XYZ file of C-alpha atoms in Angstrom:
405
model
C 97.391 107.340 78.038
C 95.375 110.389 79.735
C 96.069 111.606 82.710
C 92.661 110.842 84.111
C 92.535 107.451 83.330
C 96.270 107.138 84.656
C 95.156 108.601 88.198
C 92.476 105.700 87.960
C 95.254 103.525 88.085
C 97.183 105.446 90.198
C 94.010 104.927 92.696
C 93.712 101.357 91.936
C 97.277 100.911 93.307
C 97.435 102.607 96.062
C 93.811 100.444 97.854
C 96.178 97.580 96.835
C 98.819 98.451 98.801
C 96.547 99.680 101.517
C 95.050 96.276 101.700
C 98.165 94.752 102.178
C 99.230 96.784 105.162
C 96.009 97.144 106.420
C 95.673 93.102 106.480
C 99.446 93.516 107.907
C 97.909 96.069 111.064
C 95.133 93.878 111.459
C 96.913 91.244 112.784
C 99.242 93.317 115.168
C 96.761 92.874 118.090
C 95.322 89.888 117.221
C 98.588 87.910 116.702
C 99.736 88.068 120.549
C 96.114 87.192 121.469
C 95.851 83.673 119.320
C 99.888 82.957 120.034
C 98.695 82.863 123.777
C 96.352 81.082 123.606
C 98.140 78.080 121.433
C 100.938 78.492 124.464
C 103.193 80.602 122.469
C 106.563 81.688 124.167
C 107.445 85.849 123.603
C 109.956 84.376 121.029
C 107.793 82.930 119.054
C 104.967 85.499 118.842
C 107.758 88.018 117.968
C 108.900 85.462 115.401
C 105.054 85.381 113.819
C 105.951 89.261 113.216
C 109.083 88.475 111.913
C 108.163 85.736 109.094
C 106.553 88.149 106.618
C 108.902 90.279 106.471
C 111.328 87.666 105.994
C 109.311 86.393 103.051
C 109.095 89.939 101.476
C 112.413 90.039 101.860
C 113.368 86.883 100.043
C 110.326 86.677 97.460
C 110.264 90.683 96.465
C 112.863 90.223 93.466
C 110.997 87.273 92.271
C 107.542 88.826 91.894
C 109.288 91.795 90.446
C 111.318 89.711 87.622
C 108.424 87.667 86.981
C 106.364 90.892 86.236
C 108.874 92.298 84.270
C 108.368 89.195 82.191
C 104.969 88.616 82.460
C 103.538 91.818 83.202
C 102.282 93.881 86.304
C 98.686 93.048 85.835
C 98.454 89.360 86.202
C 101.069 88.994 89.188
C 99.223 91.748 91.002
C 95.918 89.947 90.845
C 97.441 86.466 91.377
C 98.943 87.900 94.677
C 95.821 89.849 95.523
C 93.814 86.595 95.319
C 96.769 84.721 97.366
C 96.464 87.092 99.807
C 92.924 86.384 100.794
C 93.523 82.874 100.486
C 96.320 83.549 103.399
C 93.828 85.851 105.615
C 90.787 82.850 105.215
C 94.088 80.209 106.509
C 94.722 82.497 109.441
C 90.816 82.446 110.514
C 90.752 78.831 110.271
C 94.117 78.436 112.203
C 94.102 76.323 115.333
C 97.240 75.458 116.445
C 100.819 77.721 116.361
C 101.910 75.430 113.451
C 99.232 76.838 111.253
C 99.359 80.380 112.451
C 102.992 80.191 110.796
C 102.379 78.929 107.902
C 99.380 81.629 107.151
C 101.835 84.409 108.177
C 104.457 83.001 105.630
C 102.141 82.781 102.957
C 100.723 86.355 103.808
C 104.384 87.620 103.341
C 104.790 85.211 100.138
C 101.713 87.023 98.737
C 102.807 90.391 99.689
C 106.345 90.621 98.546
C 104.586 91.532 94.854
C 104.441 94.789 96.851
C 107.252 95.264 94.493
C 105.094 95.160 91.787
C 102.809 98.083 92.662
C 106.601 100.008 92.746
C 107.333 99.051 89.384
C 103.572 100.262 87.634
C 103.518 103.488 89.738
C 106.917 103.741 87.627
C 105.248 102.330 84.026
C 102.648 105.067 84.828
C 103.688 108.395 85.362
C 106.209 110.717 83.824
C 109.666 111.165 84.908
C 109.453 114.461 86.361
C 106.136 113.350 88.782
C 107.669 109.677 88.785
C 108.312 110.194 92.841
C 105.065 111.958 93.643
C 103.918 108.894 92.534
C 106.171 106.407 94.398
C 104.718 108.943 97.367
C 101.647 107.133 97.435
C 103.315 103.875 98.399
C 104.423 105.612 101.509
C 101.248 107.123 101.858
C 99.345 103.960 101.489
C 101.901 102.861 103.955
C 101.173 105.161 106.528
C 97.273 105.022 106.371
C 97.520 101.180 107.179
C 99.420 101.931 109.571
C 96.851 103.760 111.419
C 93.830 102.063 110.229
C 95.368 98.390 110.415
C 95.841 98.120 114.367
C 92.506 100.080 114.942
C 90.506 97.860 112.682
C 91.772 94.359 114.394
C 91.005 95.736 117.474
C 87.155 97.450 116.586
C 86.635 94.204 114.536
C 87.813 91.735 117.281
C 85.717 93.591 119.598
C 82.731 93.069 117.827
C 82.875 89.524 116.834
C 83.280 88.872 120.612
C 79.624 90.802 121.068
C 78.777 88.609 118.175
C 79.998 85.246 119.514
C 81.716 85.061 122.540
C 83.374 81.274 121.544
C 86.865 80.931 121.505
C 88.947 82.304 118.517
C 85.415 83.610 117.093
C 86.557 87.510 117.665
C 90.023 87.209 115.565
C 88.643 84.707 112.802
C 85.751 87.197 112.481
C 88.814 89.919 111.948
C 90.542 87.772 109.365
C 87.731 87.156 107.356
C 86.369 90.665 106.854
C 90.897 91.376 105.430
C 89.991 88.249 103.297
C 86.544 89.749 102.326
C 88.761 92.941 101.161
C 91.653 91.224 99.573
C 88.477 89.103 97.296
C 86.842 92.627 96.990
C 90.037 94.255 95.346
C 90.753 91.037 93.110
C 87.494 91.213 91.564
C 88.179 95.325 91.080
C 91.391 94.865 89.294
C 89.882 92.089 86.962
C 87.520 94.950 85.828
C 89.347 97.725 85.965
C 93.219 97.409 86.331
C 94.705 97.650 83.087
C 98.400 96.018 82.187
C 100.897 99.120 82.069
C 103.865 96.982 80.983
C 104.362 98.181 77.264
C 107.613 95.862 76.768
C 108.454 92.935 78.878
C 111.815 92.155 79.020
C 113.698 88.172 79.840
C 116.919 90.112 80.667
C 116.776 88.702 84.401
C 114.689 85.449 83.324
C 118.085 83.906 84.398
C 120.166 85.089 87.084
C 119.886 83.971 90.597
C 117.974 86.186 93.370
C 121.092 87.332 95.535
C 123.277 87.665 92.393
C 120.242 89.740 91.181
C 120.556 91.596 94.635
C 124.353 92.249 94.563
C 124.515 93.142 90.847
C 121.864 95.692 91.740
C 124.196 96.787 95.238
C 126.986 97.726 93.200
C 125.275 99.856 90.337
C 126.684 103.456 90.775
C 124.669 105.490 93.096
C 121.487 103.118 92.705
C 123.282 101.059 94.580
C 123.739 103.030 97.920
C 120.365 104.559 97.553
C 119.122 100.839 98.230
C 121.650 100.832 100.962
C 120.211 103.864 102.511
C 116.685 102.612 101.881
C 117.835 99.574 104.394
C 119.366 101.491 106.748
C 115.743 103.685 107.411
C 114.073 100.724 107.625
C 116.200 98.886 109.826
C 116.263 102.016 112.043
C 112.505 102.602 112.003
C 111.510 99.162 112.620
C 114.008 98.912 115.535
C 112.220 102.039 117.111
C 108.939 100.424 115.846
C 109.867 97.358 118.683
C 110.871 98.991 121.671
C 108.901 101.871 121.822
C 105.773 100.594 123.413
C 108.807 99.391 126.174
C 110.286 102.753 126.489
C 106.854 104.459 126.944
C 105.690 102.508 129.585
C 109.059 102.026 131.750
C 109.223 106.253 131.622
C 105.922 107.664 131.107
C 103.840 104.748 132.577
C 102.235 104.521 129.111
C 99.839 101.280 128.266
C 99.454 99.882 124.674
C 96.384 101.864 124.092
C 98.415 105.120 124.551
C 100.808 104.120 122.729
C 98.243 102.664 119.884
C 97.245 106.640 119.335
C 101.311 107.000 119.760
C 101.753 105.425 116.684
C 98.685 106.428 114.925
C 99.975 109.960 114.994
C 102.789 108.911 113.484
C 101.166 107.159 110.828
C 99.037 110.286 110.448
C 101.913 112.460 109.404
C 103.727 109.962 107.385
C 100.351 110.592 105.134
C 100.610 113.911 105.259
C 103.793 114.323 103.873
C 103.571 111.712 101.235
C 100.095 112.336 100.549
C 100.495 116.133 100.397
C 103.850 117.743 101.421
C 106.284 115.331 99.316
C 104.052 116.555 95.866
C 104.583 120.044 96.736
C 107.871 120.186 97.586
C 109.390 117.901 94.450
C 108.205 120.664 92.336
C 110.187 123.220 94.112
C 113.183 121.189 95.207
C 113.587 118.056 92.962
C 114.758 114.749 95.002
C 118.175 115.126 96.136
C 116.839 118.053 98.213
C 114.068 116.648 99.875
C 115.953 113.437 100.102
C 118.655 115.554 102.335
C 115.598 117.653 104.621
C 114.114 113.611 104.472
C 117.162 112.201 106.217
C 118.255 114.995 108.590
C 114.795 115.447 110.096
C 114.460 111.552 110.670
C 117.768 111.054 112.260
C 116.986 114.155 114.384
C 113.907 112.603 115.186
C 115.107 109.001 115.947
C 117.752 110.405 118.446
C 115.562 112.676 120.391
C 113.781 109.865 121.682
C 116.461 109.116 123.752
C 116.844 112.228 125.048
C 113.157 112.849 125.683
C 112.406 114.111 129.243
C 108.606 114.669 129.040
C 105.745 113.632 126.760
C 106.144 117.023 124.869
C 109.267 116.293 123.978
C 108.310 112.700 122.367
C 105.823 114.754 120.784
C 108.563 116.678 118.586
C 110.595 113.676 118.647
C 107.601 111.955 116.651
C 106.607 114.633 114.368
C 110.668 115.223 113.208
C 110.648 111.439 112.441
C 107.697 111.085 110.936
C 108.299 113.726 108.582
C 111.389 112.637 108.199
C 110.521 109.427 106.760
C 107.428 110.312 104.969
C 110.069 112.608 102.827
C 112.820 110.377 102.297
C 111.064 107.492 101.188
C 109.545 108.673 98.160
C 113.090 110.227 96.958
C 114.937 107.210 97.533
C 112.328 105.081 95.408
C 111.683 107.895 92.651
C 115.421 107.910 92.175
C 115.939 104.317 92.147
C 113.231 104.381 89.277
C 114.992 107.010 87.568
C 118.013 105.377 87.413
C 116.831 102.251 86.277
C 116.161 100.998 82.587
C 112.364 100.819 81.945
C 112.713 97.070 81.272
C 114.045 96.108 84.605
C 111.722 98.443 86.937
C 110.244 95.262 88.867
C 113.278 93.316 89.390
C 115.182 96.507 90.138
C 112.352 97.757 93.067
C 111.975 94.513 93.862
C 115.540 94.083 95.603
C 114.883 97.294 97.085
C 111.379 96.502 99.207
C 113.378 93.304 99.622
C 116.550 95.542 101.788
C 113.199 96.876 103.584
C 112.046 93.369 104.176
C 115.719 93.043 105.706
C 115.020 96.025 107.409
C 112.481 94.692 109.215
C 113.772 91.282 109.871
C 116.704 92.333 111.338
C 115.634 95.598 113.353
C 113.198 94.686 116.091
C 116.042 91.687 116.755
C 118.665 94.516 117.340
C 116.691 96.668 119.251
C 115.414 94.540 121.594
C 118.831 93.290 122.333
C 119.747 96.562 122.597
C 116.850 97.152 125.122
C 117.452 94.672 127.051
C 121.398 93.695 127.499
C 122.789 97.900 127.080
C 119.744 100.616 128.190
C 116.722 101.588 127.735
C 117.682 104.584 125.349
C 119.814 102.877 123.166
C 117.913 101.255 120.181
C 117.282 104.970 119.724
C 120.840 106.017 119.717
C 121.380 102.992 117.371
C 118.324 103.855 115.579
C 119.563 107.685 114.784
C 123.373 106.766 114.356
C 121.693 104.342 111.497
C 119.770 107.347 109.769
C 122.713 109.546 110.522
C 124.600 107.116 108.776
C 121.852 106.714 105.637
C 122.208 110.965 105.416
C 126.070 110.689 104.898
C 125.671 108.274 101.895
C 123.224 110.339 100.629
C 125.814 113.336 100.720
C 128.681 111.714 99.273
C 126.464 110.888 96.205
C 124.307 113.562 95.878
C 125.502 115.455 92.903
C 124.431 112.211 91.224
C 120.883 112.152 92.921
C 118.100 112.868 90.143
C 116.185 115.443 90.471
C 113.637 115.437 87.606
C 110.771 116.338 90.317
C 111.751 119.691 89.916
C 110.288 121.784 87.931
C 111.639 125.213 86.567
């Protein structure tokens, strides 16, 4: 296989999981707009959130062992096609009932997110096999800024379009759904299997004995483990920061929109740009280490913010932070991990980032709420801090075949 017609692929991938984040942003604004209307309590709309992530988390091994069977191709077009199906269910939604059940299949759909792991891995050699897990966490990032932005302009303009009731966030919906359909039909042409040898070796277990078999492989094992500890500390941060912004700095959500745009910004940098030129130099233990420290430090500045150039370091530090660590923990994982169980093997670990986010905005509201204002960001940094001290005690054992020289 060339290397141009693997960056094809590589390209291929990354819209994918672009679309499914961006589909993911989309709904961010639109979701506490429809759940109000349909008399939605604040429970409930956070609980819309909180289903597809649940629903990543339990369905991520699946789609992963079922493309290691089957192959990365058709499960990746089967769940791009789902997912528009999903999007065209949300537009058509009319009642809070329905609006759940089109966020669970979204999340059903988008657990093969696993997949895209596990052919980034198929794909590219060892020694570049975490630039390329990079542009998960760049694709990532870029939703994350375009996502929220898009909802917003497209809502906005179906309302100049039509002002009738739930016209402006079905017209949003469709256009994902238009995207989803777009990328489907893009893949059938052009997305080519990269499975060479598909393996039954998991055909048979059971998902969480899957999951713990995979918990207590030698240092893959807490790598996942610190891969659920970021994401449980970023997605508690994630939920209370719009609070924290507007009880100190009298921020509103559009402030804090651009607040997290920037963030998303210079997640892409790093992943996009910084995380391929370091690897070279420093392989992945190292960047993994910088990765963890910097996001920690970042995490537990927040709390100790005093002005809005302060949040501004505290931001940058944990966005690079995360934009570095990401990559290492998923190009190690791969490296670690026999060719013939990539899927189910990435699969359990998007699914301790599904947990992640299940279990994080829960804990930080609480946290919010019942101790202080500052402490989901205490929490949130003792977490990474915690994630940084695994990472020491195994890091001898930490590949680090993105070095070169």
């Amino acid at each position: 296989m060339t290397s141009t017609s693997n960056k094809s692929r590589l390209a291929i991938i990354f819209f994918t999981v672009f679309l499914y984040l961006v589909g993911f942003g989309v709904v961010i604004p639109i979701i506490p707009i429809l759940s109000r209307n349909f008399g939605a309590t604040a429970l409930q709309t956070g609980l819309l959130l909180s289903v597809y992530s649940l629903m990543q988390f339990l369905f991520s091994p699946f789609w992963g062992r079922l493309s290691d069977r089957l192959g990365r191709r058709p499960i990746l077009l089967f769940c791009l096609f789902g997912e528009g199906l999903s999007y065209i269910l949300f537009a058509w939604a009319r009642s809070l009932e329905w609006l759940f059940i089109a966020r669970l299949l979204a999340g059903f759909f988008g657990a093969s997110l696993s997949t895209a792991s596990a052919y980034i891995s198929d794909i590219t050699p060892k020694h570049e096999r975490s630039k390329g897990m990079a542009l998960i966490g760049a694709a990532f990032g870029l939703g994350f800024v375009v996502g929220p932005a898009l909802g917003g302009g497209l809502a906005t303009w179906g309302h100049h379009i039509n002002p009738e009731p739930h016209f402006d966030t079905s017209f949003s919906a469709y256009w994902v759904a238009a995207l989803c359909f777009a990328n489907f039909l893009f893949g059938i042409k052009f997305l080519t299997e990269s499975l060479s040898e598909k393996s039954e070796s998991a055909e048979k277990k059971k998902r969480f004995s899957v999951m713990w078999h995979y918990l207590n492989v030698k240092t893959v094992g807490p790598l996942m483990t610190v891969f659920l500890l970021c994401s449980l500390a970023m997605s508690s941060m994630e939920a209370t920061l719009i609070l924290f912004m507007g009880e100190k700095f009298l921020w509103d959500v559009k402030q804090v929109s651009f607040g997290f745009a920037y963030i998303g910004v210079i997640i892409v940098f790093t992943q996009g740009f910084l995380v391929r030129r370091l690897l070279p130099k420093w392989g992945e233990r190292k960047v993994l280490r910088l990765g963890l420290t910097l996001f920690a430090l970042g995490l537990t500045s927040i709390a100790v913010s005093g002005s809005i150039g302060a949040m501004a370091v505290a931001m940058t530090l944990l966005s690079l932070g995360n934009g570095l660590s990401n990559p290492s923990i998923l190009g190690s994982i791969s490296l670690l991990t026999d060719t013939k169980e990539q899927g189910v093997t990435l699969g359990v670990t998007q699914s301790m980032a599904s947990l992640g986010r299940i279990i994080g905005p829960a804990l930080g509201g609480a946290l919010y709420g019942a101790v202080a204002i500052t402490a989901p960001f205490w929490a949130s940094g003792t977490l990474a801090f915690l994630g940084l001290a695994i990472a020491l005690v195994i890091y001898k054992f930490i590949p680090e075949h993105g070095r070169v020289g």
